[in-house]
Coordinates of C-alpha atoms and ligand atoms in Angstrom, one line a residue:
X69 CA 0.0 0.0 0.0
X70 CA 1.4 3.5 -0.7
X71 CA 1.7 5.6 2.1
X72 CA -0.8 8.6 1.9
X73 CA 0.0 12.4 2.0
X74 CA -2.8 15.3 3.0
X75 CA -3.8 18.8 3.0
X76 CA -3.4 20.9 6.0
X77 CA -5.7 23.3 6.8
X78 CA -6.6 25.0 9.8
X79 CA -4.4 22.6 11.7
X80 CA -6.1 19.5 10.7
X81 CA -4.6 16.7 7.9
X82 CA -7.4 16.3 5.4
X83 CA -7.8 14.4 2.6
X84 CA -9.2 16.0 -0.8
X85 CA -13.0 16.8 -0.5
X86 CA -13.5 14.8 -3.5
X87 CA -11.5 12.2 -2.4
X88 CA -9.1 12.3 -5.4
X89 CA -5.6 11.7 -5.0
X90 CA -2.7 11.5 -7.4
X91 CA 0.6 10.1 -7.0
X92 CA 4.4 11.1 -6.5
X93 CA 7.1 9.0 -8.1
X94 CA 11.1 9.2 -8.0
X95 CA 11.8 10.5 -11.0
X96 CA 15.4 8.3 -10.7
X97 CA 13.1 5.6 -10.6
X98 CA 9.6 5.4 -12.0
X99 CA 8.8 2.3 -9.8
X100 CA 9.9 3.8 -6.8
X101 CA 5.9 4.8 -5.5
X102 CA 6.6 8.1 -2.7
X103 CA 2.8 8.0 -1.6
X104 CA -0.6 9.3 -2.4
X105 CA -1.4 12.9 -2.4
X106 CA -4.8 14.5 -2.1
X107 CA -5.9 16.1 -5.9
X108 CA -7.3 19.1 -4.4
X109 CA -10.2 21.5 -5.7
X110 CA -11.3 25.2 -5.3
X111 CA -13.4 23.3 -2.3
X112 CA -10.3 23.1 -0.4
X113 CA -9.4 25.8 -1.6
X114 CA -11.9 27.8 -0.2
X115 CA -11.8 25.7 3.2
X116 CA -8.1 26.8 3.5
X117 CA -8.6 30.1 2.5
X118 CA -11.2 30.5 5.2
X119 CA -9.3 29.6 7.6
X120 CA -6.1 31.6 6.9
X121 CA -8.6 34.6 6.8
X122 CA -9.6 34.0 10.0
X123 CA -6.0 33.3 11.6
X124 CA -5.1 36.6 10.3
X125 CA -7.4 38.4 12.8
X126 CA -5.3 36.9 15.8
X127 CA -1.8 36.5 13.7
X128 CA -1.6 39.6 12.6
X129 CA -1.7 41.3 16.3
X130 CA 0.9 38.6 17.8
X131 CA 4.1 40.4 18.3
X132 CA 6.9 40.2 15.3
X133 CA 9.6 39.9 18.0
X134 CA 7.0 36.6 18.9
X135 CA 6.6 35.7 15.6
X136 CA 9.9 35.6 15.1
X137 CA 10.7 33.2 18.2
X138 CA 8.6 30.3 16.2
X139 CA 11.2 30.8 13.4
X140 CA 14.2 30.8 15.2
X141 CA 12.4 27.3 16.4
X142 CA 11.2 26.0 12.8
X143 CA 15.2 27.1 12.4
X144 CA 16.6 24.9 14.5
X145 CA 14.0 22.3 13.7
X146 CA 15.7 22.4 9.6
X147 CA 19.1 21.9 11.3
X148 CA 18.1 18.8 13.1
X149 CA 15.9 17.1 10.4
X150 CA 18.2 18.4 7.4
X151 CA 20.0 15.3 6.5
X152 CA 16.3 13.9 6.3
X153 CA 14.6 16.5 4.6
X154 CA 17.4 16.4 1.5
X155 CA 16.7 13.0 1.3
X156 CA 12.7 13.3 1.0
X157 CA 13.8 16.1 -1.4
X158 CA 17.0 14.2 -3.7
X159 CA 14.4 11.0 -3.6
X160 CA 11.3 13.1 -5.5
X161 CA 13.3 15.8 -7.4
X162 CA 16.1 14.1 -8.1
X163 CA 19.0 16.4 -7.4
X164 CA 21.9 15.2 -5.9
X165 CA 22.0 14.2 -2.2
X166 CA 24.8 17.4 -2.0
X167 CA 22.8 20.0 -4.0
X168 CA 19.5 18.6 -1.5
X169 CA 21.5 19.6 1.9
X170 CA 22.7 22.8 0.2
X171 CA 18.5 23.2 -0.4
X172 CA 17.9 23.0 3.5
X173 CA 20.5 24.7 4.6
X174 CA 19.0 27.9 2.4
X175 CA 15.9 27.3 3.9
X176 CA 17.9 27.2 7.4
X177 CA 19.6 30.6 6.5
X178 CA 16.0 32.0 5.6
X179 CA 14.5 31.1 8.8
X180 CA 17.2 32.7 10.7
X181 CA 17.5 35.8 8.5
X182 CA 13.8 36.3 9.1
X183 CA 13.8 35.1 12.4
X184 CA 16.1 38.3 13.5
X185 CA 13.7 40.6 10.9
X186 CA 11.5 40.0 13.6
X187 CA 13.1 42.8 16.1
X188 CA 13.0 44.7 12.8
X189 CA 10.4 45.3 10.3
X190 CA 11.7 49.3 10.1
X191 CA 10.0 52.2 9.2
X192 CA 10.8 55.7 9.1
X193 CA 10.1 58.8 11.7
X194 CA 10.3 62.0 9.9
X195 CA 10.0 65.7 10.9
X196 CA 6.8 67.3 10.0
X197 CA 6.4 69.9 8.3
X198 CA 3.9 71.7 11.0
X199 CA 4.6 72.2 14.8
X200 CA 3.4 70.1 17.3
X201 CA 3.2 67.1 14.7
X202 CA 4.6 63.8 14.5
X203 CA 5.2 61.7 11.3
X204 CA 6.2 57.8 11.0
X205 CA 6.1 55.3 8.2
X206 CA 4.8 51.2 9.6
X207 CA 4.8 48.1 7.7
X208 CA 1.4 46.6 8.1
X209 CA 0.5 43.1 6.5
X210 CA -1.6 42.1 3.8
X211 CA -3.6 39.4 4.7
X212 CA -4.1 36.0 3.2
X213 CA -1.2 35.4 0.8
X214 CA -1.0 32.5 -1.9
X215 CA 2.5 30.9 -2.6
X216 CA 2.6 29.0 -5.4
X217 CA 6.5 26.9 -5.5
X218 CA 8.1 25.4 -7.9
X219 CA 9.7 21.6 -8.0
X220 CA 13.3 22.7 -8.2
X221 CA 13.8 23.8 -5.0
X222 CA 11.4 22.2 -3.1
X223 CA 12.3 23.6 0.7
X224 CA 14.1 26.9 0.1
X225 CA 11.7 28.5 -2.5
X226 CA 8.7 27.9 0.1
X227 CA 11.1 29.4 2.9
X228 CA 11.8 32.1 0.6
X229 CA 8.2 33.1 0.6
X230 CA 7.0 31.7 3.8
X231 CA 8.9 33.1 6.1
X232 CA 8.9 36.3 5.1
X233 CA 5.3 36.2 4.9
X234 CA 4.6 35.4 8.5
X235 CA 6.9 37.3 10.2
X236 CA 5.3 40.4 8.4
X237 CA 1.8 39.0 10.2
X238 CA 0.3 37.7 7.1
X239 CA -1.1 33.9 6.5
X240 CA -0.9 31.8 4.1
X241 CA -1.9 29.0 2.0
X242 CA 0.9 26.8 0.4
X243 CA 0.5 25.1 -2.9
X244 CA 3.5 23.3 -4.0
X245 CA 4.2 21.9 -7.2
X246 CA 3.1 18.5 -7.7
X247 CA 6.2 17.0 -8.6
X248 CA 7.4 17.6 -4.7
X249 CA 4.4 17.5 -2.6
X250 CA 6.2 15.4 -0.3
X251 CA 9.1 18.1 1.2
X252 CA 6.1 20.9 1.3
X253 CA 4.1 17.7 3.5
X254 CA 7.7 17.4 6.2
X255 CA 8.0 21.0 6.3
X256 CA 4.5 21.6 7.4
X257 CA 4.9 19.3 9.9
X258 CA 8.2 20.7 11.0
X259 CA 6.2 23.9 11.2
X260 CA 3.4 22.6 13.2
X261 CA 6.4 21.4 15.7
X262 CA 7.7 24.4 16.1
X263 CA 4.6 25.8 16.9
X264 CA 2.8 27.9 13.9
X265 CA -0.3 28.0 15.3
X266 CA -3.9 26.2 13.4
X267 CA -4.7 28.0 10.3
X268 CA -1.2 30.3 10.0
X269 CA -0.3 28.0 7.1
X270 CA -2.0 26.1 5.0
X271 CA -1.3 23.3 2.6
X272 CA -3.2 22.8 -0.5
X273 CA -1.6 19.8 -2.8
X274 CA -2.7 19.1 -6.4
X275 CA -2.9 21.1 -10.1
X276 CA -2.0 24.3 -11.3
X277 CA -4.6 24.0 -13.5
X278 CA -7.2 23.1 -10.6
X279 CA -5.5 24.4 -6.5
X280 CA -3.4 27.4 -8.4
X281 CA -6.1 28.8 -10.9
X282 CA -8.6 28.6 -7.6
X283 CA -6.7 30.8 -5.3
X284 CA -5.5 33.1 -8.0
X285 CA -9.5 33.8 -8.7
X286 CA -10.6 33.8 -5.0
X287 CA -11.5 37.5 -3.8
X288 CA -10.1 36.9 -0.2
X289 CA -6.7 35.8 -1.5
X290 CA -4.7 39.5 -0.9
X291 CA -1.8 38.2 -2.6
X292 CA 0.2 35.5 -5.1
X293 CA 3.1 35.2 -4.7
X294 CA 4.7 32.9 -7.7
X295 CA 8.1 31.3 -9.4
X296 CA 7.7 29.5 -12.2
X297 CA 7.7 29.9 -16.0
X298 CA 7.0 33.1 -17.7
X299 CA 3.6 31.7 -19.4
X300 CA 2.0 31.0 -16.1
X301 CA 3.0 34.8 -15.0
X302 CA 1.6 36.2 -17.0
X303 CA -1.8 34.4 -16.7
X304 CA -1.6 34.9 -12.9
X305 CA -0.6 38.4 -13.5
X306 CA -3.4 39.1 -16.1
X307 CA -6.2 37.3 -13.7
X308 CA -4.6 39.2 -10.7
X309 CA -4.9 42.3 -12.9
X310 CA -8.3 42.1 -12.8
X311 CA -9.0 42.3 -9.1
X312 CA -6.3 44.3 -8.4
X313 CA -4.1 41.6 -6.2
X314 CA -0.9 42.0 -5.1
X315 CA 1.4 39.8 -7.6
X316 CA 4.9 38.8 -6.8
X317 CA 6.3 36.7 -10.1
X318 CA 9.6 35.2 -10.0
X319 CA 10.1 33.5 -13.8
X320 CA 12.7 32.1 -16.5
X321 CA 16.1 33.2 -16.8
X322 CA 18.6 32.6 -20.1
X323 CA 21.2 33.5 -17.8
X324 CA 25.3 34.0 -19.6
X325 CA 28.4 33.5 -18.1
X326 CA 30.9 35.3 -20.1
X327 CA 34.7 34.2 -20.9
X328 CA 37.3 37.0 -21.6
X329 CA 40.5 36.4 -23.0
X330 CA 42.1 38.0 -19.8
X331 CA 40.5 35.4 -17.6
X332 CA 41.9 32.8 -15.5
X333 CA 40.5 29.8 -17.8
X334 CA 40.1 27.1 -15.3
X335 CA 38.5 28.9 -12.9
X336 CA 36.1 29.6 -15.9
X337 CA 35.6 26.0 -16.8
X338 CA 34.9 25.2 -13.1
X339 CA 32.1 27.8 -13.1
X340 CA 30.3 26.9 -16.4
X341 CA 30.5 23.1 -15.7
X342 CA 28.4 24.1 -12.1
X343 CA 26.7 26.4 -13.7
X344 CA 24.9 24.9 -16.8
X345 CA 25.3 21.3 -15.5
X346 CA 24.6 21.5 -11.6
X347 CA 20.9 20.4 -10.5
X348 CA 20.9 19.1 -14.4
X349 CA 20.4 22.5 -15.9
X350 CA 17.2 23.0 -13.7
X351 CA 17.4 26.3 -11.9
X352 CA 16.2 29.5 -13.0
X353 CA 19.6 30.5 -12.6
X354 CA 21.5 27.8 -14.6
X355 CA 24.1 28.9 -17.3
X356 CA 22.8 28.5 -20.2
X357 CA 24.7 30.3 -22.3
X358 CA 28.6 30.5 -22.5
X359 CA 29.8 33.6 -24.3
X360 CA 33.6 33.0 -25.0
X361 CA 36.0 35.8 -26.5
X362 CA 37.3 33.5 -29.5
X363 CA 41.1 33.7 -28.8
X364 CA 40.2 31.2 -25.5
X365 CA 37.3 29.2 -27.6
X366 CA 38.7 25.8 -28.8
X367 CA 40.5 25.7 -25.8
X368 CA 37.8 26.2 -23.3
X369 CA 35.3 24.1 -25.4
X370 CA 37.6 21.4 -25.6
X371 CA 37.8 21.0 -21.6
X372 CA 34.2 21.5 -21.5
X373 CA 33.2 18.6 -23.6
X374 CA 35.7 16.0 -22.2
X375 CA 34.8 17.3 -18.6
X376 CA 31.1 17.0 -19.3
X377 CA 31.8 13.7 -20.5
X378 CA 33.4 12.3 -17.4
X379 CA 29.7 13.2 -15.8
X380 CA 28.5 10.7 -13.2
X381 CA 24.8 10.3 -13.8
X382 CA 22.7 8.7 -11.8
X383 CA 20.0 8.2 -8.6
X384 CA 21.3 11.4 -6.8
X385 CA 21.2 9.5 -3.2
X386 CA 24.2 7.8 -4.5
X387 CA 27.0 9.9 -3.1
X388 CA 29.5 9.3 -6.1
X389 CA 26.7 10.3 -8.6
X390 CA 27.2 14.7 -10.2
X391 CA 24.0 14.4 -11.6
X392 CA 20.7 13.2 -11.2
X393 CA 17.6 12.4 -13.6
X394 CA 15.5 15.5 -14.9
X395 CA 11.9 16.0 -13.2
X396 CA 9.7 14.4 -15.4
X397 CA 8.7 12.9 -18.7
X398 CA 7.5 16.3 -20.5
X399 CA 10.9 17.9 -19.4
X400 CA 12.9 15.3 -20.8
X401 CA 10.7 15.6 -24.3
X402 CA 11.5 19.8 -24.0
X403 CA 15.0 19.3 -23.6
X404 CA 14.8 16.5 -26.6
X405 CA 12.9 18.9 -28.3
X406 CA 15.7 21.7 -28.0
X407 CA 18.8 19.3 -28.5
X408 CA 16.7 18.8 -31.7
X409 CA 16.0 22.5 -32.7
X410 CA 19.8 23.0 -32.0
X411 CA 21.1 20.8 -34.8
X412 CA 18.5 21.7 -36.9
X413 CA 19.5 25.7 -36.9
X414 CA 23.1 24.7 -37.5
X415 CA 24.8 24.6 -33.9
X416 CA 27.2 21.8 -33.9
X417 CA 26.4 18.9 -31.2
X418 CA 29.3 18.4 -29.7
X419 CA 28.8 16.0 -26.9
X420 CA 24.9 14.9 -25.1
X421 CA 22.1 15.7 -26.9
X422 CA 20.4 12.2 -25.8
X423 CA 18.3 10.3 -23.5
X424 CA 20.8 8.5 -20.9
X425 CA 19.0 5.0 -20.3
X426 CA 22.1 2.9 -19.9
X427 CA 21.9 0.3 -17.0
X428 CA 20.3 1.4 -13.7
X429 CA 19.4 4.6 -15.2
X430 CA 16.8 2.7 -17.5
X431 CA 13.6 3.8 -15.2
X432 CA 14.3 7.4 -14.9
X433 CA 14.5 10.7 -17.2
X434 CA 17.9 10.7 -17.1
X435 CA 19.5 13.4 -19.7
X436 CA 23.2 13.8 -21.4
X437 CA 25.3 16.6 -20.6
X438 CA 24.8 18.4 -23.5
X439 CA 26.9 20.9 -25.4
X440 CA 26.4 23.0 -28.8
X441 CA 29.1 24.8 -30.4
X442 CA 28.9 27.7 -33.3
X443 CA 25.5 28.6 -32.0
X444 CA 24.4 32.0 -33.2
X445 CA 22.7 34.6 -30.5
X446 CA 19.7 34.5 -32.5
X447 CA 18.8 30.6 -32.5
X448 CA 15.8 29.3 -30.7
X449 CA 18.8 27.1 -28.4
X450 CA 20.5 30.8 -27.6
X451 CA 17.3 32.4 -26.5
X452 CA 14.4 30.2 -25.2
X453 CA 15.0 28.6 -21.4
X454 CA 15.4 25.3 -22.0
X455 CA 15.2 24.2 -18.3
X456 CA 17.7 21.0 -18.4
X457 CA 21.3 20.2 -19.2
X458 CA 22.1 22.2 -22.3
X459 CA 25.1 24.3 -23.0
X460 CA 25.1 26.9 -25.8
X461 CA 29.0 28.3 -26.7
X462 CA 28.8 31.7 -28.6
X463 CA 32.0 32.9 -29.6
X464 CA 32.5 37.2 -29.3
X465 CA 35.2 39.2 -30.1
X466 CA 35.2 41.5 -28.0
X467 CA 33.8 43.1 -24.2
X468 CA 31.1 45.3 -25.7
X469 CA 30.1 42.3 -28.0
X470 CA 29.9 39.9 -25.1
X471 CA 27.7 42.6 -23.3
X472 CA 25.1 42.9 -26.3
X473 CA 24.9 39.2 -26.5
X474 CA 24.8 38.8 -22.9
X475 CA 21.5 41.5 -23.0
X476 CA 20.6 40.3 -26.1
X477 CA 17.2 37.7 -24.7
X478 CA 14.1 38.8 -23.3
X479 CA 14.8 37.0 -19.5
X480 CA 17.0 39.3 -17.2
X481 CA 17.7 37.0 -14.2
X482 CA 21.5 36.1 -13.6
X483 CA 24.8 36.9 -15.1
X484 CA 28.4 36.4 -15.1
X485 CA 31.9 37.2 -16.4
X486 CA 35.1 35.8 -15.7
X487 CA 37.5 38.6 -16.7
X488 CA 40.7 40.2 -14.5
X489 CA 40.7 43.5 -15.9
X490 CA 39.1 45.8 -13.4
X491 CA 37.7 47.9 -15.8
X492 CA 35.7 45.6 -17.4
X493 CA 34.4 43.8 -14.3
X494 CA 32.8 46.8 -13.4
X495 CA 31.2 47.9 -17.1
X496 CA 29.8 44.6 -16.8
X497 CA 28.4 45.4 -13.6
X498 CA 27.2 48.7 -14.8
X499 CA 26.1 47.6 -18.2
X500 CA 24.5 43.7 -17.7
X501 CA 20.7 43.9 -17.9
X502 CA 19.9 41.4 -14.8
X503 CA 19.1 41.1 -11.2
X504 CA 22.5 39.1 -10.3
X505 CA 26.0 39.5 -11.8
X506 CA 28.5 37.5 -10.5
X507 CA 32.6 38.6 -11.0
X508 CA 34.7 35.5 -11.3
X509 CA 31.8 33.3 -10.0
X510 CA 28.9 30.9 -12.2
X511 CA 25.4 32.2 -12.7
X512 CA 24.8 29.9 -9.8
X513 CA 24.5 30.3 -5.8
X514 CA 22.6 33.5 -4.8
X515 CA 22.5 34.2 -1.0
X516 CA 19.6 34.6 0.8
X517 CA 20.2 38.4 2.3
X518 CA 20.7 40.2 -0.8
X519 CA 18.0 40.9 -3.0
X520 CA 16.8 37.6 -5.7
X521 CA 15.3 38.3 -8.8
X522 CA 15.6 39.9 -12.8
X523 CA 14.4 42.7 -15.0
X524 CA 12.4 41.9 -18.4
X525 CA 10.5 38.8 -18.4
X526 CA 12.4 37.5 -15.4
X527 CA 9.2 38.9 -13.2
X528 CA 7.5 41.7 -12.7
X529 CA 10.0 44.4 -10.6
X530 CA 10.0 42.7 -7.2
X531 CA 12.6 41.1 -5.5
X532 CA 12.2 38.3 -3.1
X533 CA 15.3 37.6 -0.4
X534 CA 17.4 40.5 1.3
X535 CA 15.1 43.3 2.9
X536 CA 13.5 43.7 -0.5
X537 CA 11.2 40.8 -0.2
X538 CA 9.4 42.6 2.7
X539 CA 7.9 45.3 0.5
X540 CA 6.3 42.0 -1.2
X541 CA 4.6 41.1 1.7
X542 CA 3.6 44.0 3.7
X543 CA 1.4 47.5 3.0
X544 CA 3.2 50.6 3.7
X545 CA 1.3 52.8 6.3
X546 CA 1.6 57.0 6.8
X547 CA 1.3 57.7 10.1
X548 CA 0.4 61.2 11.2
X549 CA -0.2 62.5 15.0
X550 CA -0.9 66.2 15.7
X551 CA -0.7 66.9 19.0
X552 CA -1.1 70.5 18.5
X553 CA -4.6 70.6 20.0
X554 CA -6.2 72.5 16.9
X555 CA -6.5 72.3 12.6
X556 CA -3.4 72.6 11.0
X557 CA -3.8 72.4 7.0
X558 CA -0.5 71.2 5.4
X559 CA 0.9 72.8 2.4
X560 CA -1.7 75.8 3.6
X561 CA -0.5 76.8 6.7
X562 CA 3.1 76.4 6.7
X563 CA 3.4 78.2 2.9
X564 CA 5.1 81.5 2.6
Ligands
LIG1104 C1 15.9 29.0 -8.6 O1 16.5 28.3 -9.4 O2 14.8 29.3 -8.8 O3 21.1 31.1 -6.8 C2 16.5 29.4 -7.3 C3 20.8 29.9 -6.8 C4 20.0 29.3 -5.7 C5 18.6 29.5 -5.9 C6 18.0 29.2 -7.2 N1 20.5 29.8 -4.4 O4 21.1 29.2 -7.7

């Protein structure tokens, strides 16, 4: 018998109200049966919403500094389950068992960050501009929030947006993707432990289509708060449009590393292979495109291929294995799709490109390393996000070429260059269009105290992490006291 997963909502597991329930497989191992999940409907939908509405009443008076004591708890309860949690996470992802700890501990570094934010939360005092008057700025919550995660970071992209969330007072109802219900299942639980109290977070498993579309459309949702691709933003954002909700979007990247002749090469090598080949291609950050001044090209592609070749695929709780299966069946057919559309513009193939099915890896969607040289800035490979192992190498010949290339896509998300000339490290930093640039480092590995997110199609101008991700989640209020004991009329009053 599988084991069977619920919803949470007001602090009670439930099962779907239909009774539907769909199932979670290792995508290392199709036969490998995680559990049962619920297939949830806008009738739990509305259940949960109901009852994060009415949490927010008490939630949103509790103390942050209090608020912040549960995190600081649910902290230390990520440290002491971590080893457990990457495996829940590297056994229905996929991503290796290293990249899965380095997933919890970003969710441990989030908890903390927002535990201290707590004793925070600033606003401003200000003069005002008539006597006997008193002026402040406060950061008020929203309300009900919905946080819609992706599958390729199953704990740190909920923390992301969870934590931030509550210790601004808000509640909220968690849909996860359906490809990882089973870490969003742990970490509610982990939550509960820590003490979140009944209806503070809810957790809605099941279909975009079905649990995503519901909340998006359900007038006391305040807010959505999603990362995925850019086709479901802009859905969400034109439905949110239309009741005027809060929208935080967080979507595709065709994020560059660039190669200058001055650079040290192997340090270069070392960042694109993480980069573009690190959780198999699957972050919104991966490289995916390696811009390479031409003098350094052969050489450079050369170690690329024979390093990507040397690859270990395979079940990522393996500890020798560099990289696991992709996510599912469709994902494997894009990335097919794209090794295809590659060859056919005229990239050369120079090593991947295929299904990997040899041996143990015959029951997952495993995926080559894949790399195409020669491939022009304007081919479908050099400016769609492919979303899996792929490598693009587009040769420049010189800085201010490597910047238009680099700019040249409609996602803004991360960037890189791997030059040591000063002056064009910090062109590069003036000049790339993106969120993150990274000096001598891959696209790869943002920090959870400095702003996250791009410009273009990347989102839609906020940034979640750093303190930026509390203008997300919170109202700004104007405070005004005038304790002058009679009407004062600003701008009237006060003028000349
Ligand atoms: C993502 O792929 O959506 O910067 C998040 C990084 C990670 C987060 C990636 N810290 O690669």
């Amino acid at each position: 018998m599988a084991q069977e997963f619920f919803n949470h909502i007001d602090g009670k597991w439930l099962v779907a109200k239909s009774g539907r329930a769909f199932e979670n497989r290792n995508p290392a191992n199709r036969d490998d049966l995680i559990g049962l999940f619920p297939a949830s409907d806008v009738a739990d939908v509305d259940a949960a919403v109901t009852a994060a509405k009415k949490a927010f009443a008490i939630w949103r008076l509790v103390p942050a500094p209090k608020r912040g004591e549960i995190l600081y708890r649910v902290g230390e309860l990520l440290k002491k389950y971590k080893e457990e949690l990457a495996r829940i996470e590297t056994r229905e992802m996929g991503k290796v068992l290293k990249e899965a700890r380095g997933d919890v501990q970003e969710g441990i570094d989030c908890a903390f960050l927002n535990a201290g934010e707590g004793r925070r939360l600033f606003g401003e005092t200000t003069p005002a501009e008539l006597p006997n008057k008193f002026a402040m700025s406060v950061r008020a919550p929203i309300g009900v929030c919905a946080l819609i995660t992706p599958w390729n970071f199953p704990l740190a992209i909920p923390t992301w947006k969870l934590f931030p969330a509550l210790i601004c007072g808000n509640t909220v109802i968690l849909k996860p993707a359906e490809d990882t219900p089973h870490t969003a299942s742990r970490f509610v639980e982990i939550l509960n432990q820590a003490g979140v109290p009944p209806g503070v977070v809810n957790l809605i498993h099941g279909r975009g289509e079905e649990v995503g579309a519901a909340l998006v459309r359900h007038k006391d949702v305040q807010l959505v708060s999603f990362t995925g691709s850019a086709a479901v933003g802009r859905e969400i954002a034109s439905v949110c449009g239309q009741s005027l909700k809060r929208v935080s979007l967080e979507l595709g990247g065709k994020n560059a590393q660039i190669v200058m002749e001055d650079a040290d090469l192997d340090l270069a090598i070392e960042g694109a292979l993480w980069g573009a080949f690190g959780t198999t291609g699957q972050r919104c950050t991966a490289t995916s495109r390696l811009i390479v001044h031409r003098d350094i090209a052969k050489k450079i592609t050369d170690a690329l291929v024979t390093r990507a070749e040397q690859i270990k695929i395979g079940d990522g709780l393996d500890e020798s294995v560099e990289m696991g299966p992709l996510i599912n069946q469709a994902a494997r057919g894009k990335v097919l799709r794209y090794s295809e559309i590659g060859k056919q513009e005229g990239a050369r193939l120079l090593t991947g490109g295929a299904i990997h099915d040899a041996g143990a890896c015959a029951n997952g969607y495993f995926f080559q390393p894949t790399i195409f040289a020669q491939v022009k800035p304007t081919m479908r490979i050099a400016q769609e996000e492919i979303f899996g192992p792929v490598l693009s190498i587009i040769e420049i010949e010189s800085f201010a070429e490597a910047i238009d290339v680099l700019n040249g896509t409609a996602y803004g998300l991360s960037s890189s260059i791997y030059t040591n000339d000063v002056t064009r490290a910090f062109r590069a930093m003036r000049d790339i269009e993106a969120g993150i640039t990274y000096i001598n480092g891959p696209t790869i590995g943002a920090e959870v105290h400095l702003p996250f997110g791009g410009v273009k199609d990347t989102g839609n101008g906020h940034r979640e992490a750093g303190t930026t991700v509390y203008d997300i989640f919170t109202e700004w209020k104007s405070i005004y006291v005038d304790y002058s004991g009679k009407l004062q009329k600003a701008q009237i009053d006060n003028a000349e």
